[in-house]
């Protein structure tokens, strides 16, 4: 008997993302042309061929207002088509101005205004613990040693219920792990952020919090193909507020696992303590997998609100990435 092998949901071609600005511009364009009907702006009602050039011009013009000025686009960046999703991309300038980064501020809309004194270069990253190839590397040498730099569009969901759709660039965490060769005894990977209250006002203000910020994954989680080391966002290097120069991205987990501005990566036998799990263990578990059926003790996790548009969606278990990760937890 033959089996039907269905592609994973996010690999089906109709799930290819339409960047939000293209989507909106197409709608806008169609409206101008007098064809637009709400809800049918994609696929079936593509603009007629004669209008394509005009649509491109309109797209470029509209993109200008969505982008953040002064960040140099990276060359030769390829989007990995396996990691695209149908939901509209969050506008860059909305993501840029709404961040969680307690080292700087507890006010999400203030973080971007407080990062100027923080300099992500020069920067060193240390690899240590139970590993065959420990070392300390200058960040750009380290990043350049990974050949498979790619862009991935991921959902990004904070435990506070806000969400985004973000194009990260970087490389799979599994590539890093294979390169440094952890010992068999290593069961966890621990990440540590920088600690410098002279440039990070939040570290001064909230001096009783257990700085530096730390996070950790099991080795099985870290080797999952979704676990990503981001060195950039929206086609350029990471700006300070998104965790320059290097951060973790684990899109099936609440955003607090995606630690920013990493200075150290260690391999350990025992489960390391982690920042929010230490501060409020009853509210922030170690695993922190996204699950609409498990409410936060102070709020429901059933819905999420998109930054930039305010659209509300039902939260998906594992943030919609169950095909990749559910087996880790069976
Ligand atoms: N990393 C550090 N070092 N400090 C933080 O406060 N906040 C986390 C995570 N990584 C945080 C961090 C939380 S709660 C979230 S939701 C995401 O970063 C937010 O990432 P973004 O601002 O790039 O969207």
Short mmCIF file of C-alpha atoms and ligand atoms in Angstrom, two decimals:
data_model
loop_
_atom_site.label_atom_id
_atom_site.label_comp_id
_atom_site.label_asym_id
_atom_site.label_seq_id
_atom_site.Cartn_x
_atom_site.Cartn_y
_atom_site.Cartn_z
CA UNK A 1 0.00 0.00 0.00
CA UNK A 2 1.36 3.38 -0.88
CA UNK A 3 1.24 6.28 1.52
CA UNK A 4 0.40 9.81 0.66
CA UNK A 5 3.20 11.99 1.96
CA UNK A 6 1.79 15.41 2.61
CA UNK A 7 4.27 18.25 2.64
CA UNK A 8 4.58 20.05 5.95
CA UNK A 9 2.00 22.83 6.02
CA UNK A 10 4.54 25.64 5.75
CA UNK A 11 6.14 24.05 2.72
CA UNK A 12 2.99 24.16 0.59
CA UNK A 13 3.36 26.75 -2.12
CA UNK A 14 0.12 28.57 -1.33
CA UNK A 15 1.56 29.35 2.06
CA UNK A 16 4.26 31.50 0.50
CA UNK A 17 4.22 34.76 2.32
CA UNK A 18 3.22 37.95 0.60
CA UNK A 19 5.22 40.66 2.34
CA UNK A 20 2.80 42.99 4.02
CA UNK A 21 3.86 46.03 2.02
CA UNK A 22 3.41 44.18 -1.28
CA UNK A 23 0.07 42.88 -0.08
CA UNK A 24 -1.06 46.33 0.99
CA UNK A 25 0.30 47.99 -2.11
CA UNK A 26 -1.43 45.50 -4.33
CA UNK A 27 -4.67 46.23 -2.50
CA UNK A 28 -4.04 49.91 -2.78
CA UNK A 29 -3.22 49.55 -6.44
CA UNK A 30 -6.30 47.47 -7.13
CA UNK A 31 -8.39 50.03 -5.36
CA UNK A 32 -6.94 52.72 -7.57
CA UNK A 33 -7.79 50.58 -10.57
CA UNK A 34 -11.30 50.04 -9.20
CA UNK A 35 -11.09 46.24 -8.76
CA UNK A 36 -10.51 45.79 -5.05
CA UNK A 37 -12.83 43.76 -2.90
CA UNK A 38 -11.83 43.15 0.69
CA UNK A 39 -10.35 39.70 1.27
CA UNK A 40 -9.46 38.75 -2.30
CA UNK A 41 -6.36 40.80 -2.86
CA UNK A 42 -3.98 37.80 -3.13
CA UNK A 43 -3.58 34.94 -5.67
CA UNK A 44 -6.77 34.83 -7.75
CA UNK A 45 -7.09 38.52 -8.29
CA UNK A 46 -3.52 39.29 -9.27
CA UNK A 47 -3.14 42.56 -11.10
CA UNK A 48 -3.20 42.31 -14.89
CA UNK A 49 0.20 41.91 -16.54
CA UNK A 50 0.14 45.38 -18.07
CA UNK A 51 0.01 46.90 -14.60
CA UNK A 52 2.98 45.00 -13.14
CA UNK A 53 5.57 47.73 -13.72
CA UNK A 54 3.35 50.29 -12.13
CA UNK A 55 2.73 48.03 -9.14
CA UNK A 56 6.50 47.60 -8.62
CA UNK A 57 7.01 51.35 -8.59
CA UNK A 58 4.21 51.75 -6.10
CA UNK A 59 5.73 48.99 -3.95
CA UNK A 60 9.11 50.68 -3.87
CA UNK A 61 7.53 53.97 -2.95
CA UNK A 62 5.44 52.45 -0.17
CA UNK A 63 8.36 50.42 1.20
CA UNK A 64 10.26 53.61 1.84
CA UNK A 65 7.81 54.57 4.53
CA UNK A 66 7.90 51.12 6.17
CA UNK A 67 11.66 50.80 6.41
CA UNK A 68 14.06 52.16 8.95
CA UNK A 69 16.52 54.62 7.44
CA UNK A 70 20.30 54.25 7.76
CA UNK A 71 20.62 50.45 8.06
CA UNK A 72 22.71 49.04 5.25
CA UNK A 73 21.05 46.15 3.36
CA UNK A 74 23.11 42.94 3.24
CA UNK A 75 24.12 41.63 -0.15
CA UNK A 76 23.56 38.07 -1.35
CA UNK A 77 20.99 37.24 1.29
CA UNK A 78 18.70 34.42 0.22
CA UNK A 79 15.36 33.69 1.81
CA UNK A 80 14.97 30.04 2.69
CA UNK A 81 11.64 29.13 1.04
CA UNK A 82 10.97 26.42 3.64
CA UNK A 83 10.52 29.13 6.24
CA UNK A 84 7.89 31.47 4.92
CA UNK A 85 4.39 31.86 6.29
CA UNK A 86 1.15 33.26 4.98
CA UNK A 87 0.48 35.87 7.61
CA UNK A 88 1.54 39.39 6.62
CA UNK A 89 5.00 40.50 7.67
CA UNK A 90 5.21 43.07 10.46
CA UNK A 91 6.39 46.45 9.21
CA UNK A 92 10.01 47.06 10.02
CA UNK A 93 9.47 50.39 11.70
CA UNK A 94 6.79 48.86 13.97
CA UNK A 95 9.10 45.99 15.05
CA UNK A 96 11.98 48.44 15.48
CA UNK A 97 10.04 50.54 18.00
CA UNK A 98 8.38 47.83 20.10
CA UNK A 99 10.83 45.63 21.97
CA UNK A 100 11.43 43.73 25.15
CA UNK A 101 14.96 44.34 26.37
CA UNK A 102 15.01 44.89 30.11
CA UNK A 103 18.70 45.75 30.13
CA UNK A 104 17.56 49.05 28.59
CA UNK A 105 13.98 49.70 29.62
CA UNK A 106 10.84 47.98 30.85
CA UNK A 107 8.81 50.16 28.46
CA UNK A 108 8.54 48.41 25.12
CA UNK A 109 8.11 51.66 23.19
CA UNK A 110 11.15 53.24 24.86
CA UNK A 111 13.81 50.58 24.25
CA UNK A 112 14.86 51.85 20.81
CA UNK A 113 15.44 55.32 22.26
CA UNK A 114 17.83 54.03 24.93
CA UNK A 115 20.31 51.93 22.94
CA UNK A 116 22.57 54.64 21.53
CA UNK A 117 25.35 54.21 24.11
CA UNK A 118 25.37 50.45 23.55
CA UNK A 119 28.06 49.45 21.02
CA UNK A 120 27.70 45.95 19.56
CA UNK A 121 31.16 46.14 17.95
CA UNK A 122 33.88 45.33 18.85
CA UNK A 123 32.32 42.26 20.53
CA UNK A 124 33.62 38.88 21.58
CA UNK A 125 31.72 35.64 21.97
CA UNK A 126 32.96 32.82 24.17
CA UNK A 127 32.25 29.12 23.61
CA UNK A 128 32.86 26.97 26.66
CA UNK A 129 31.76 24.25 29.06
CA UNK A 130 31.54 20.62 27.90
CA UNK A 131 32.84 21.16 24.40
CA UNK A 132 35.74 19.89 22.30
CA UNK A 133 36.46 23.27 20.70
CA UNK A 134 36.18 26.04 23.27
CA UNK A 135 37.30 29.51 22.27
CA UNK A 136 36.83 33.25 22.27
CA UNK A 137 36.09 34.82 18.90
CA UNK A 138 35.76 38.32 17.49
CA UNK A 139 32.11 38.47 16.46
CA UNK A 140 32.61 39.15 12.75
CA UNK A 141 35.17 36.32 12.38
CA UNK A 142 32.71 34.06 14.17
CA UNK A 143 29.75 35.04 11.97
CA UNK A 144 31.83 34.80 8.79
CA UNK A 145 32.80 31.24 9.64
CA UNK A 146 29.17 30.20 9.02
CA UNK A 147 28.67 29.82 5.33
CA UNK A 148 24.94 29.12 5.33
CA UNK A 149 23.67 32.59 6.14
CA UNK A 150 20.03 32.75 5.10
CA UNK A 151 16.81 34.61 5.76
CA UNK A 152 13.87 32.94 7.48
CA UNK A 153 10.45 34.45 8.06
CA UNK A 154 9.23 33.31 11.46
CA UNK A 155 6.32 34.01 13.74
CA UNK A 156 7.50 35.71 16.90
CA UNK A 157 5.19 35.50 19.94
CA UNK A 158 5.80 37.16 23.29
CA UNK A 159 4.42 35.62 26.49
CA UNK A 160 2.65 38.98 26.95
CA UNK A 161 0.41 38.04 23.93
CA UNK A 162 1.79 40.45 21.34
CA UNK A 163 3.11 38.90 18.15
CA UNK A 164 4.99 39.73 14.96
CA UNK A 165 6.07 38.09 11.71
CA UNK A 166 9.74 38.82 11.25
CA UNK A 167 12.42 38.07 8.62
CA UNK A 168 15.55 37.09 10.56
CA UNK A 169 18.89 36.43 8.93
CA UNK A 170 21.57 34.20 10.36
CA UNK A 171 22.31 30.48 10.55
CA UNK A 172 20.90 27.36 12.20
CA UNK A 173 21.99 26.83 15.81
CA UNK A 174 22.72 23.21 14.86
CA UNK A 175 25.52 24.45 12.54
CA UNK A 176 27.15 26.20 15.48
CA UNK A 177 26.80 23.12 17.68
CA UNK A 178 28.31 20.83 15.02
CA UNK A 179 31.23 23.20 14.62
CA UNK A 180 32.18 23.38 18.32
CA UNK A 181 31.49 19.69 19.04
CA UNK A 182 29.90 19.32 22.48
CA UNK A 183 30.89 16.32 24.58
CA UNK A 184 28.38 13.47 24.95
CA UNK A 185 27.81 14.48 28.57
CA UNK A 186 26.36 17.85 27.46
CA UNK A 187 22.58 17.86 27.94
CA UNK A 188 21.89 21.61 27.81
CA UNK A 189 23.12 24.69 26.04
CA UNK A 190 23.24 27.91 28.04
CA UNK A 191 23.37 31.45 26.63
CA UNK A 192 24.48 34.56 28.50
CA UNK A 193 23.89 38.21 27.53
CA UNK A 194 26.20 41.13 28.20
CA UNK A 195 26.36 42.83 31.59
CA UNK A 196 27.27 46.51 31.48
CA UNK A 197 25.13 48.96 33.48
CA UNK A 198 27.25 51.84 32.15
CA UNK A 199 25.54 51.50 28.75
CA UNK A 200 22.33 49.70 29.74
CA UNK A 201 20.14 51.90 31.98
CA UNK A 202 17.78 49.03 32.85
CA UNK A 203 20.62 47.06 34.43
CA UNK A 204 21.26 50.04 36.68
CA UNK A 205 17.60 50.73 37.41
CA UNK A 206 16.61 47.10 38.07
CA UNK A 207 19.84 46.24 39.85
CA UNK A 208 18.14 43.56 41.97
CA UNK A 209 17.38 41.41 38.91
CA UNK A 210 19.80 38.49 38.33
CA UNK A 211 21.92 40.03 35.54
CA UNK A 212 23.26 39.05 33.15
CA UNK A 213 20.17 37.73 31.30
CA UNK A 214 20.56 34.00 30.68
CA UNK A 215 18.58 31.38 28.80
CA UNK A 216 19.00 27.70 27.94
CA UNK A 217 17.64 24.88 25.80
CA UNK A 218 17.96 21.13 25.94
CA UNK A 219 20.40 19.80 23.35
CA UNK A 220 17.51 18.17 21.45
CA UNK A 221 15.74 21.55 21.23
CA UNK A 222 18.94 23.29 20.21
CA UNK A 223 19.55 20.76 17.41
CA UNK A 224 16.02 21.20 16.02
CA UNK A 225 16.14 22.79 12.60
CA UNK A 226 13.96 25.71 13.71
CA UNK A 227 16.43 26.93 16.37
CA UNK A 228 18.19 29.86 14.72
CA UNK A 229 21.06 32.20 15.53
CA UNK A 230 20.10 35.63 14.19
CA UNK A 231 22.70 38.19 13.26
CA UNK A 232 20.25 40.38 11.37
CA UNK A 233 16.65 41.30 10.72
CA UNK A 234 14.79 42.79 7.71
CA UNK A 235 17.81 42.22 5.48
CA UNK A 236 20.43 44.06 7.53
CA UNK A 237 22.47 43.58 10.70
CA UNK A 238 20.58 43.56 14.00
CA UNK A 239 20.05 47.00 15.48
CA UNK A 240 20.74 47.30 19.22
CA UNK A 241 17.14 46.96 20.33
CA UNK A 242 16.70 43.62 18.54
CA UNK A 243 19.76 42.13 20.26
CA UNK A 244 22.86 43.11 18.29
CA UNK A 245 25.22 41.63 17.36
CA UNK A 246 23.89 38.09 17.81
CA UNK A 247 20.80 36.52 19.39
CA UNK A 248 18.80 33.34 19.60
CA UNK A 249 15.43 32.77 17.88
CA UNK A 250 13.22 29.84 18.96
CA UNK A 251 9.85 30.59 17.34
CA UNK A 252 7.88 27.75 18.97
CA UNK A 253 8.66 29.16 22.41
CA UNK A 254 7.62 32.42 24.05
CA UNK A 255 9.94 35.25 23.07
CA UNK A 256 11.74 35.43 26.41
CA UNK A 257 13.66 32.28 25.42
CA UNK A 258 15.09 34.17 22.41
CA UNK A 259 17.94 35.79 24.29
CA UNK A 260 19.57 38.90 22.82
CA UNK A 261 23.15 40.21 22.62
CA UNK A 262 24.89 36.95 23.52
CA UNK A 263 28.44 37.01 24.90
CA UNK A 264 28.76 33.39 26.01
CA UNK A 265 27.51 29.95 24.95
CA UNK A 266 28.18 27.01 27.29
CA UNK A 267 27.38 23.32 27.21
CA UNK A 268 26.32 21.81 30.54
CA UNK A 269 25.27 18.51 32.04
CA UNK A 270 22.71 19.98 34.45
CA UNK A 271 19.86 22.32 33.64
CA UNK A 272 21.13 25.88 34.00
CA UNK A 273 19.15 28.52 35.84
CA UNK A 274 17.60 31.09 33.50
CA UNK A 275 16.61 34.72 33.97
CA UNK A 276 12.79 34.90 34.07
CA UNK A 277 12.46 31.40 35.48
CA UNK A 278 14.63 32.58 38.39
CA UNK A 279 12.78 35.88 38.84
CA UNK A 280 9.19 34.48 38.76
CA UNK A 281 9.32 30.67 38.48
CA UNK A 282 5.54 30.25 38.84
CA UNK A 283 4.90 32.41 35.75
CA UNK A 284 7.81 31.58 33.47
CA UNK A 285 8.66 27.92 33.06
CA UNK A 286 11.91 26.62 31.65
CA UNK A 287 10.27 25.01 28.62
CA UNK A 288 7.99 27.96 27.73
CA UNK A 289 6.42 26.33 24.67
CA UNK A 290 3.59 28.38 23.16
CA UNK A 291 0.27 26.79 24.09
CA UNK A 292 -3.18 28.43 23.95
CA UNK A 293 -4.51 25.88 26.47
CA UNK A 294 -2.06 26.82 29.20
CA UNK A 295 -2.92 30.28 30.50
CA UNK A 296 -0.32 32.49 32.08
CA UNK A 297 -1.32 32.77 35.78
CA UNK A 298 -2.38 36.39 35.15
CA UNK A 299 -3.84 36.27 31.62
CA UNK A 300 -5.16 33.99 28.90
CA UNK A 301 -2.89 32.81 26.08
CA UNK A 302 -5.78 32.06 23.69
CA UNK A 303 -5.25 35.07 21.45
CA UNK A 304 -2.45 37.20 20.15
CA UNK A 305 -2.28 40.74 18.85
CA UNK A 306 -0.11 41.66 15.89
CA UNK A 307 2.18 44.63 16.39
CA UNK A 308 1.69 47.26 13.73
CA UNK A 309 -1.82 46.26 12.63
CA UNK A 310 -3.56 45.33 15.88
CA UNK A 311 -5.02 42.24 14.14
CA UNK A 312 -6.07 39.54 16.59
CA UNK A 313 -5.45 35.86 15.84
CA UNK A 314 -6.02 32.63 17.76
CA UNK A 315 -2.77 31.45 19.34
CA UNK A 316 -1.46 28.24 17.80
CA UNK A 317 0.13 25.45 19.78
CA UNK A 318 3.91 25.65 19.32
CA UNK A 319 3.11 28.89 17.45
CA UNK A 320 2.11 26.78 14.43
CA UNK A 321 5.42 24.86 14.33
CA UNK A 322 4.14 21.56 15.75
CA UNK A 323 5.22 19.62 12.65
CA UNK A 324 8.79 20.48 13.55
CA UNK A 325 8.84 20.25 17.31
CA UNK A 326 5.88 18.34 18.78
CA UNK A 327 7.85 15.09 18.75
CA UNK A 328 10.41 16.62 21.12
CA UNK A 329 7.77 16.69 23.83
CA UNK A 330 5.94 13.37 23.32
N1 LIG B 1 17.10 39.15 25.80
C1 LIG B 1 17.68 39.92 26.73
N2 LIG B 1 19.01 39.90 26.87
N3 LIG B 1 16.94 40.76 27.54
C2 LIG B 1 15.57 40.80 27.47
O1 LIG B 1 14.93 41.55 28.23
N4 LIG B 1 13.57 39.96 26.34
C3 LIG B 1 13.00 38.76 25.71
C4 LIG B 1 13.76 38.36 24.45
N5 LIG B 1 15.18 38.40 24.67
C5 LIG B 1 14.93 39.98 26.50
C6 LIG B 1 15.75 39.17 25.65
C7 LIG B 1 11.57 38.90 25.39
S1 LIG B 1 10.50 38.88 26.71
C8 LIG B 1 11.11 38.97 24.11
S2 LIG B 1 9.45 38.91 23.76
C9 LIG B 1 12.03 39.11 22.96
O2 LIG B 1 13.39 39.22 23.38
C10 LIG B 1 11.67 40.37 22.16
O3 LIG B 1 12.47 40.46 21.00
P1 LIG B 1 12.32 41.73 20.02
O4 LIG B 1 12.35 42.96 20.88
O5 LIG B 1 13.46 41.66 19.07
O6 LIG B 1 10.99 41.59 19.34
#
